Short mmCIF file of C-alpha atoms in Angstrom, two decimals:
data_model
loop_
_atom_site.label_atom_id
_atom_site.label_comp_id
_atom_site.label_asym_id
_atom_site.label_seq_id
_atom_site.Cartn_x
_atom_site.Cartn_y
_atom_site.Cartn_z
CA MET L 1 -31.35 -8.31 -17.44
CA LEU L 2 -29.96 -6.96 -14.20
CA PRO L 3 -26.26 -6.18 -14.08
CA THR L 4 -24.18 -8.36 -11.77
CA TYR L 5 -21.38 -6.75 -9.84
CA ARG L 6 -18.23 -8.72 -9.29
CA ARG L 7 -17.72 -9.60 -5.66
CA ASP L 8 -14.49 -8.69 -3.90
CA ASP L 9 -12.17 -11.68 -4.08
CA GLY L 10 -10.77 -10.89 -0.65
CA THR L 11 -7.42 -9.57 -1.85
CA THR L 12 -8.19 -5.86 -2.18
CA HIS L 13 -9.97 -4.55 0.87
CA PRO L 14 -8.38 -4.79 4.32
CA PRO L 15 -9.56 -7.44 6.76
CA LEU L 16 -11.93 -5.81 9.24
CA LEU L 17 -10.02 -7.29 12.16
CA SER L 18 -6.55 -5.74 11.82
CA PRO L 19 -5.29 -5.55 15.40
CA GLY L 20 -2.38 -3.26 14.53
CA TYR L 21 -5.12 -0.66 14.14
CA ARG L 22 -6.44 -0.92 17.67
CA SER L 23 -9.93 0.41 17.04
CA THR L 24 -10.77 -2.64 14.94
CA VAL L 25 -10.56 -5.01 17.90
CA LEU L 26 -13.95 -4.16 19.41
CA ARG L 27 -15.61 -3.02 16.20
CA ALA L 28 -14.87 -5.70 13.62
CA PRO L 29 -17.78 -8.17 13.42
CA ARG L 30 -16.80 -11.73 14.34
CA GLU L 31 -19.70 -13.70 12.89
CA GLN L 32 -19.61 -14.98 9.34
CA PHE L 33 -21.17 -12.63 6.77
CA VAL L 34 -24.24 -13.85 4.88
CA LEU L 35 -24.01 -13.70 1.10
CA LEU L 36 -26.35 -11.01 -0.24
CA PRO L 37 -27.66 -11.71 -3.76
CA HIS L 38 -27.58 -8.61 -5.96
CA SER L 39 -31.23 -7.71 -6.40
CA LEU L 40 -32.57 -4.38 -7.62
CA THR L 41 -31.83 -2.81 -4.26
CA GLU L 42 -28.13 -3.59 -4.63
CA VAL L 43 -27.63 -2.77 -8.34
CA THR L 44 -29.26 0.63 -7.97
CA GLY L 45 -28.03 3.43 -5.75
CA PRO L 46 -28.32 7.11 -5.03
CA LEU L 47 -27.55 9.29 -8.07
CA LEU L 48 -27.08 12.51 -6.20
CA GLY L 49 -25.29 15.75 -6.62
CA GLU L 50 -27.27 18.05 -8.90
CA GLY L 51 -28.19 20.99 -6.74
CA ARG L 52 -26.04 19.67 -3.90
CA VAL L 53 -22.65 20.77 -5.22
CA ARG L 54 -21.51 24.27 -6.13
CA PRO L 55 -18.45 24.82 -8.34
CA GLU L 56 -16.62 26.56 -5.47
CA ASP L 57 -16.98 23.43 -3.29
CA ALA L 58 -14.09 21.91 -5.27
CA ASP L 59 -11.67 24.59 -4.02
CA LEU L 60 -10.80 23.97 -0.36
CA THR L 61 -8.35 26.88 -0.22
CA LEU L 62 -10.93 29.63 -0.44
CA ALA L 63 -12.82 29.73 2.82
CA PRO L 64 -14.76 32.91 3.43
CA GLY L 65 -12.50 35.68 4.65
CA GLY L 66 -9.13 34.43 3.50
CA GLU L 67 -6.91 31.87 1.89
CA ALA L 68 -5.78 28.61 3.49
CA GLN L 69 -2.17 28.31 4.62
CA GLY L 70 0.08 25.65 3.18
CA GLN L 71 1.38 24.16 -0.02
CA ARG L 72 -1.33 24.55 -2.64
CA ILE L 73 -2.03 21.40 -4.65
CA VAL L 74 -4.31 20.22 -7.41
CA VAL L 75 -5.70 16.70 -6.92
CA HIS L 76 -7.44 15.17 -9.89
CA GLY L 77 -8.21 11.81 -11.41
CA GLN L 78 -10.77 9.60 -13.03
CA VAL L 79 -13.41 7.43 -11.38
CA ARG L 80 -13.96 4.16 -13.24
CA ASP L 81 -15.43 0.77 -12.55
CA ALA L 82 -13.35 -2.37 -12.56
CA GLY L 83 -14.19 -2.93 -16.23
CA GLY L 84 -12.52 0.37 -17.06
CA ARG L 85 -15.74 2.24 -17.74
CA PRO L 86 -15.75 5.85 -16.51
CA ILE L 87 -18.42 6.74 -13.94
CA PRO L 88 -19.82 10.13 -14.94
CA HIS L 89 -21.72 12.60 -12.76
CA THR L 90 -20.98 10.80 -9.52
CA LEU L 91 -20.47 12.62 -6.25
CA VAL L 92 -16.92 12.79 -4.87
CA GLU L 93 -16.60 14.03 -1.29
CA VAL L 94 -13.29 14.75 0.46
CA TRP L 95 -12.13 15.81 3.90
CA GLN L 96 -8.68 16.28 5.37
CA SER L 97 -6.47 17.89 8.00
CA ASN L 98 -4.91 21.29 7.41
CA ALA L 99 -1.30 21.83 6.37
CA ALA L 100 -0.17 21.57 9.99
CA GLY L 101 -1.82 18.18 10.45
CA ARG L 102 -4.87 19.26 12.44
CA TYR L 103 -8.53 18.67 11.69
CA GLN L 104 -11.17 21.29 12.32
CA HIS L 105 -12.99 18.98 14.72
CA ARG L 106 -13.67 19.34 18.44
CA TRP L 107 -12.04 15.98 19.16
CA ASP L 108 -8.73 16.87 17.50
CA GLN L 109 -6.48 18.24 20.26
CA HIS L 110 -3.19 17.90 18.39
CA HIS L 111 -0.88 20.77 19.35
CA ALA L 112 -0.70 22.21 15.88
CA PRO L 113 -2.30 25.44 14.68
CA LEU L 114 -5.84 25.58 13.40
CA ASP L 115 -6.25 27.50 10.17
CA PRO L 116 -9.29 29.78 10.32
CA HIS L 117 -9.44 29.75 6.54
CA PHE L 118 -9.43 25.98 6.09
CA THR L 119 -12.40 23.80 6.93
CA GLY L 120 -10.98 20.78 5.14
CA VAL L 121 -14.14 19.73 3.33
CA GLY L 122 -14.81 19.62 -0.40
CA ARG L 123 -17.09 18.00 -2.94
CA CYS L 124 -17.59 17.83 -6.67
CA LEU L 125 -19.26 15.78 -9.37
CA THR L 126 -17.31 13.83 -11.95
CA ASP L 127 -17.67 15.10 -15.53
CA ASP L 128 -18.90 13.16 -18.58
CA ALA L 129 -15.66 11.15 -18.58
CA GLY L 130 -15.66 10.41 -14.85
CA ARG L 131 -13.01 13.01 -14.10
CA TYR L 132 -12.84 15.10 -10.95
CA ARG L 133 -10.54 17.92 -9.76
CA PHE L 134 -9.97 19.59 -6.40
CA VAL L 135 -7.75 22.48 -5.33
CA THR L 136 -6.56 22.20 -1.76
CA VAL L 137 -3.46 22.35 0.44
CA LYS L 138 -1.26 19.39 1.20
CA PRO L 139 -2.39 17.95 4.54
CA GLY L 140 0.18 17.44 7.28
CA ALA L 141 1.10 14.24 9.09
CA TYR L 142 -0.24 14.02 12.64
CA PRO L 143 0.13 11.86 15.76
CA TRP L 144 -2.84 9.66 16.64
CA GLY L 145 -2.06 7.68 19.79
CA ASN L 146 -2.60 4.21 18.34
CA HIS L 147 0.80 3.07 19.57
CA PRO L 148 3.98 4.80 20.80
CA ASN L 149 5.12 7.50 18.38
CA ALA L 150 2.27 6.77 15.95
CA TRP L 151 1.93 9.27 13.09
CA ARG L 152 -0.50 9.07 10.21
CA PRO L 153 1.01 9.62 6.76
CA ALA L 154 -0.46 12.68 5.05
CA HIS L 155 -3.76 11.70 3.45
CA ILE L 156 -7.04 12.95 2.05
CA HIS L 157 -10.27 11.05 2.79
CA PHE L 158 -12.35 10.25 -0.30
CA SER L 159 -15.99 9.14 -0.39
CA LEU L 160 -17.71 7.83 -3.51
CA LEU L 161 -21.26 6.70 -4.04
CA GLY L 162 -20.75 5.26 -7.52
CA ARG L 163 -24.02 4.38 -9.26
CA ALA L 164 -24.98 1.25 -7.34
CA PHE L 165 -25.18 0.29 -3.67
CA THR L 166 -22.51 -2.33 -4.43
CA GLN L 167 -20.05 0.41 -5.48
CA ARG L 168 -20.04 2.54 -2.32
CA LEU L 169 -16.45 3.26 -1.28
CA VAL L 170 -14.67 5.34 1.33
CA THR L 171 -10.91 5.42 1.11
CA GLN L 172 -7.83 7.56 1.71
CA MET L 173 -5.42 9.04 -0.82
CA TYR L 174 -1.76 9.16 0.17
CA PHE L 175 1.21 11.08 -1.26
CA PRO L 176 4.25 9.56 -3.00
CA ASP L 177 7.32 8.51 -1.02
CA ASP L 178 5.92 9.20 2.42
CA PRO L 179 8.44 7.98 5.03
CA LEU L 180 5.58 7.02 7.34
CA PHE L 181 4.13 4.29 5.11
CA ALA L 182 6.14 1.52 6.74
CA TYR L 183 4.83 2.41 10.19
CA ASP L 184 1.14 3.00 9.51
CA PRO L 185 -1.25 0.16 10.41
CA ILE L 186 -4.15 1.71 8.50
CA PHE L 187 -2.23 1.95 5.22
CA ASN L 188 -0.74 -1.50 5.83
CA SER L 189 -4.12 -3.04 6.66
CA VAL L 190 -4.32 -3.52 2.88
CA ARG L 191 -2.33 -6.72 2.68
CA ASP L 192 -1.61 -6.87 -1.03
CA GLU L 193 1.26 -4.58 -1.99
CA ARG L 194 -0.10 -3.85 -5.46
CA ALA L 195 -3.46 -2.91 -3.97
CA ARG L 196 -1.73 -0.71 -1.40
CA ARG L 197 0.10 1.15 -4.15
CA ARG L 198 -3.28 2.07 -5.66
CA LEU L 199 -3.87 4.26 -2.60
CA ILE L 200 -0.90 6.48 -3.47
CA ALA L 201 -1.41 9.43 -5.80
CA ARG L 202 1.33 10.11 -8.30
CA PHE L 203 3.01 13.43 -8.86
CA ASP L 204 1.65 14.85 -12.09
CA LEU L 205 3.70 17.58 -13.72
CA ASP L 206 1.00 18.08 -16.35
CA ALA L 207 -1.47 18.98 -13.63
CA THR L 208 0.82 21.42 -11.87
CA VAL L 209 -0.01 25.06 -12.39
CA GLU L 210 2.94 27.33 -13.16
CA SER L 211 3.98 29.40 -10.14
CA TRP L 212 0.87 28.32 -8.22
CA ALA L 213 0.26 24.66 -7.31
CA LEU L 214 1.70 21.15 -7.52
CA GLY L 215 -0.40 18.48 -9.23
CA PHE L 216 -1.23 14.96 -8.09
CA ARG L 217 -3.24 12.32 -9.90
CA PHE L 218 -5.39 9.80 -8.02
CA ASP L 219 -7.54 7.46 -10.10
CA ILE L 220 -10.25 5.53 -8.31
CA VAL L 221 -11.65 2.13 -9.33
CA LEU L 222 -15.01 1.00 -7.94
CA ALA L 223 -16.59 -2.44 -8.15
CA GLY L 224 -17.55 -3.35 -11.70
CA GLU L 225 -20.06 -5.43 -13.53
CA ASP L 226 -19.12 -9.02 -14.00
CA GLY L 227 -18.37 -10.10 -17.55
CA THR L 228 -19.64 -13.62 -16.98
CA PRO L 229 -22.89 -14.70 -15.34
CA THR L 230 -22.28 -15.75 -11.77
CA GLU L 231 -24.14 -18.32 -9.77
CA GLU L 232 -26.40 -16.57 -7.35
CA PRO L 233 -27.38 -18.54 -4.29
CA HIS L 234 -30.75 -20.27 -4.36
CA ASP L 235 -32.70 -21.52 -1.43
CA ASP L 236 -34.66 -24.05 -3.47
CA MET Y 1 -19.25 -8.56 -22.58
CA THR Y 2 -15.72 -9.47 -21.65
CA THR Y 3 -13.81 -6.76 -19.86
CA GLU Y 4 -10.33 -6.48 -18.53
CA PHE Y 5 -10.30 -6.35 -14.76
CA ASP Y 6 -8.72 -3.23 -13.27
CA GLY Y 7 -7.67 -3.58 -9.67
CA LEU Y 8 -10.10 -2.01 -7.25
CA THR Y 9 -9.15 0.89 -5.05
CA PRO Y 10 -8.97 -0.55 -1.52
CA SER Y 11 -11.21 0.74 1.22
CA GLN Y 12 -9.81 2.69 4.17
CA THR Y 13 -11.50 3.71 7.40
CA VAL Y 14 -13.48 6.96 7.61
CA GLY Y 15 -11.52 7.70 10.79
CA PRO Y 16 -12.81 9.68 13.78
CA TYR Y 17 -13.38 12.95 11.91
CA LEU Y 18 -15.88 11.75 9.33
CA SER Y 19 -18.33 14.41 10.47
CA ILE Y 20 -16.18 17.05 8.75
CA GLY Y 21 -16.92 15.70 5.33
CA LEU Y 22 -19.82 13.27 5.18
CA PRO Y 23 -22.97 14.49 6.98
CA TRP Y 24 -25.47 16.71 5.16
CA PRO Y 25 -27.89 19.06 6.92
CA ASP Y 26 -30.79 17.18 5.28
CA GLY Y 27 -29.08 13.79 5.27
CA HIS Y 28 -31.43 12.12 7.71
CA SER Y 29 -34.51 13.34 5.83
CA VAL Y 30 -35.08 10.83 3.08
CA VAL Y 31 -38.43 12.62 3.03
CA GLU Y 32 -39.69 15.69 4.87
CA GLU Y 33 -41.09 14.94 8.29
CA ASP Y 34 -44.60 16.08 7.33
CA THR Y 35 -44.81 13.77 4.30
CA PRO Y 36 -47.89 11.54 4.58
CA GLY Y 37 -46.80 8.11 5.78
CA ALA Y 38 -43.37 9.30 6.97
CA ILE Y 39 -41.78 7.02 9.56
CA ARG Y 40 -38.81 7.52 11.84
CA ILE Y 41 -36.28 4.71 12.06
CA PHE Y 42 -33.74 5.14 14.81
CA GLY Y 43 -31.26 3.23 16.89
CA THR Y 44 -27.93 3.06 18.63
CA VAL Y 45 -24.65 1.61 17.37
CA PHE Y 46 -22.73 -0.53 19.90
CA ASP Y 47 -19.24 -2.02 19.85
CA GLY Y 48 -18.13 -5.42 21.14
CA ALA Y 49 -17.88 -4.14 24.72
CA GLY Y 50 -21.43 -2.80 24.60
CA ALA Y 51 -20.20 0.79 24.40
CA GLU Y 52 -22.01 3.30 22.21
CA VAL Y 53 -20.15 4.26 19.03
CA PRO Y 54 -20.14 8.07 18.71
CA ASP Y 55 -18.19 8.22 15.46
CA ALA Y 56 -20.23 6.10 13.06
CA LEU Y 57 -22.27 7.03 10.02
CA ILE Y 58 -25.37 5.18 8.87
CA GLU Y 59 -26.38 5.28 5.21
CA THR Y 60 -29.62 3.81 3.91
CA TRP Y 61 -30.84 2.95 0.40
CA GLN Y 62 -34.31 1.71 -0.40
CA ALA Y 63 -37.21 1.51 -2.82
CA ASP Y 64 -40.15 3.88 -2.68
CA PRO Y 65 -43.50 2.69 -1.28
CA ALA Y 66 -44.39 1.25 -4.71
CA GLY Y 67 -41.16 -0.79 -4.80
CA GLY Y 68 -39.55 1.42 -7.43
CA PHE Y 69 -36.16 3.09 -7.76
CA ALA Y 70 -35.34 6.40 -9.43
CA HIS Y 71 -32.50 4.72 -11.30
CA PRO Y 72 -31.89 3.91 -14.97
CA ASP Y 73 -30.75 0.35 -14.18
CA ASP Y 74 -34.22 -0.61 -12.97
CA PRO Y 75 -35.47 -2.61 -15.99
CA ARG Y 76 -39.05 -1.87 -14.98
CA GLY Y 77 -38.28 1.78 -15.69
CA ALA Y 78 -37.02 4.46 -13.35
CA THR Y 79 -39.73 5.87 -11.14
CA ASP Y 80 -40.39 9.58 -11.20
CA SER Y 81 -41.85 9.74 -7.70
CA GLY Y 82 -39.11 12.16 -6.66
CA PHE Y 83 -38.26 9.84 -3.78
CA ARG Y 84 -34.54 10.17 -2.97
CA GLY Y 85 -34.25 6.77 -1.35
CA PHE Y 86 -30.97 7.69 0.34
CA GLY Y 87 -30.49 8.56 3.99
CA ARG Y 88 -27.31 9.53 5.80
CA CYS Y 89 -26.97 10.18 9.52
CA PRO Y 90 -23.91 10.31 11.77
CA THR Y 91 -24.24 8.94 15.29
CA ASP Y 92 -24.28 11.47 18.11
CA ASP Y 93 -22.16 11.35 21.28
CA ALA Y 94 -24.46 8.60 22.62
CA GLY Y 95 -24.21 6.48 19.47
CA ASN Y 96 -27.73 7.38 18.30
CA TRP Y 97 -28.89 7.90 14.72
CA ALA Y 98 -32.26 8.37 13.03
CA ILE Y 99 -33.73 8.80 9.58
CA ILE Y 100 -37.15 9.95 8.39
CA THR Y 101 -38.38 7.91 5.45
CA LEU Y 102 -41.29 6.03 3.89
CA LYS Y 103 -41.74 2.32 4.28
CA PRO Y 104 -40.39 0.66 1.14
CA GLY Y 105 -42.62 -1.47 -1.05
CA VAL Y 106 -41.99 -4.93 -2.40
CA VAL Y 107 -38.90 -5.41 -4.59
CA PRO Y 108 -38.47 -8.64 -6.56
CA ASP Y 109 -35.29 -10.66 -6.31
CA ARG Y 110 -33.45 -11.82 -9.45
CA GLU Y 111 -35.85 -14.73 -9.92
CA GLY Y 112 -38.83 -12.44 -9.59
CA ARG Y 113 -39.78 -13.64 -6.13
CA PRO Y 114 -41.08 -10.89 -3.87
CA GLN Y 115 -38.77 -9.69 -1.13
CA ALA Y 116 -40.18 -8.36 2.11
CA PRO Y 117 -39.91 -4.58 2.57
CA HIS Y 118 -36.28 -3.87 3.35
CA ILE Y 119 -33.71 -1.09 3.48
CA ASP Y 120 -30.05 -1.66 2.65
CA VAL Y 121 -27.71 -0.16 5.24
CA SER Y 122 -24.03 0.78 5.19
CA VAL Y 123 -22.32 1.30 8.53
CA LEU Y 124 -19.10 3.33 8.46
CA ALA Y 125 -17.06 4.16 11.56
CA ARG Y 126 -13.63 4.72 12.97
CA GLY Y 127 -12.25 1.24 13.46
CA LEU Y 128 -14.11 -0.16 10.45
CA LEU Y 129 -11.60 -0.49 7.63
CA HIS Y 130 -14.44 -1.11 5.19
CA ARG Y 131 -18.14 -0.36 5.52
CA VAL Y 132 -20.28 -3.21 6.79
CA VAL Y 133 -23.62 -3.88 5.17
CA THR Y 134 -26.87 -4.98 6.76
CA ARG Y 135 -30.59 -4.82 5.96
CA ILE Y 136 -33.48 -3.38 7.91
CA TYR Y 137 -36.65 -5.50 7.78
CA PHE Y 138 -39.83 -4.62 9.65
CA ALA Y 139 -41.05 -6.69 12.59
CA ASP Y 140 -44.67 -5.87 11.71
CA GLU Y 141 -44.33 -7.52 8.28
CA ALA Y 142 -44.27 -11.07 9.65
CA THR Y 143 -45.99 -12.70 6.67
CA ALA Y 144 -43.74 -11.03 4.08
CA ASN Y 145 -40.67 -11.71 6.21
CA ALA Y 146 -41.53 -15.40 6.46
CA ALA Y 147 -41.46 -15.62 2.66
CA ASP Y 148 -38.39 -13.44 2.09
CA PRO Y 149 -35.69 -15.27 0.10
CA VAL Y 150 -32.80 -13.41 1.76
CA LEU Y 151 -34.02 -13.77 5.34
CA ALA Y 152 -34.45 -17.48 4.63
CA THR Y 153 -30.67 -17.77 4.20
CA VAL Y 154 -29.99 -16.19 7.60
CA PRO Y 155 -29.76 -18.57 10.58
CA GLU Y 156 -33.12 -18.33 12.30
CA ALA Y 157 -31.68 -17.43 15.70
CA ARG Y 158 -29.98 -14.38 14.20
CA ARG Y 159 -32.90 -13.07 12.12
CA PRO Y 160 -34.25 -10.85 14.92
CA THR Y 161 -31.14 -8.65 14.59
CA LEU Y 162 -32.46 -7.59 11.17
CA LEU Y 163 -35.89 -6.49 12.42
CA ALA Y 164 -36.81 -2.87 13.11
CA ARG Y 165 -39.38 -2.96 15.90
CA PRO Y 166 -42.28 -0.58 16.40
CA ASP Y 167 -41.26 1.66 19.30
CA GLY Y 168 -43.26 4.70 20.27
CA ALA Y 169 -43.32 7.06 17.32
CA GLY Y 170 -41.15 4.97 15.06
CA TYR Y 171 -39.08 1.84 14.60
CA ARG Y 172 -35.99 0.96 16.62
CA PHE Y 173 -33.08 -0.70 14.84
CA ASP Y 174 -29.96 -1.04 16.98
CA ILE Y 175 -26.71 -2.16 15.41
CA ARG Y 176 -24.26 -4.33 17.33
CA LEU Y 177 -20.95 -4.48 15.52
CA GLN Y 178 -19.66 -7.37 17.59
CA GLY Y 179 -20.48 -9.65 20.49
CA ASP Y 180 -23.71 -11.15 21.82
CA ASP Y 181 -26.57 -10.50 19.41
CA GLU Y 182 -24.12 -9.24 16.79
CA THR Y 183 -26.10 -7.79 13.88
CA VAL Y 184 -26.19 -9.94 10.77
CA PHE Y 185 -23.90 -8.37 8.17
CA PHE Y 186 -23.94 -9.30 4.51
CA ALA Y 187 -21.19 -9.96 2.01
CA LEU Y 188 -21.80 -7.96 -1.14
#
């Protein structure tokens, strides 16, 4: 019996056409999507990571030759499916700006310093219980030209493969109480307030390291198997 | 099994700097180029104004040439062919991407009906708040395509957008996010 993954009910993910975020206007498809039944191709997916991830890839503060500048933080959490089951040994990839709010990318011309000891990229595998942990620096807010005086709230990009093609997710983790939330069309593209709150890490005193780093917890929930059989479309 | 539903983590765009974190040096090589039977699938990503998209990422997932997956959820048994099945390639400044892979075999649908050779595709880009999903079919598999249960649900006039066409040394599969000849995207 093949697992069936629950389809998004339309309340969680942002609508592709969200004109407040200008880049969606010419890139969001306009035609109706065709329902894709979940065959073997969709319920399987790449189970990658062994041999691709080194333990030091989870520490973004230790580039060769020196230590990254900024407020050191620990970001950790658990990756589960929507049924609450942990997803073990799955690849978690992150990228982010440096503490001054600048990415190490040729297109980023923000007038903020580059940090020679911060590339802003990390990866790790979840453990047996679906847990992951990164050490990094808190990214800075930065201007992005979407509208007058547009600044992105501080965030870390997360990429997850899950264990099935249906579970693939790329998202952004935000920090508590950011004053820029109200003004950010990307954060606010998620229409449901409860869903939006799931993008915000919580301060985690238990994860802080004495005299060294602040801790934040960010749990991630991917699509899950459906508890009840669903009607798949038939063409007969 | 009844399970309590935990709210999903919402998707957010990869933004313009995805190439910091997502590409791998060997990402486009689902198999090595000198593997017998290796094919190159390539194309360009366009936006609704017909402009090339230089900040997209294409990911592919597919069966091996025997139609198998190296995955424990395949009830026929996970294959041990060593075939990774996964490709990942960012677009370049001209919106171009390419992967080197093997043509997938036949994979049954849930009713056991054969599906034509296909590759599942995720498209991620700045301006896409969530990945969009499409499928690559092969224009030179006309008989299998005509019997494919998924293609049959796609309006006939739009089916050509799902066909990779033999082109020189490989297959061309362009992706149009919006506008005339918009690629068919699927709801998962």
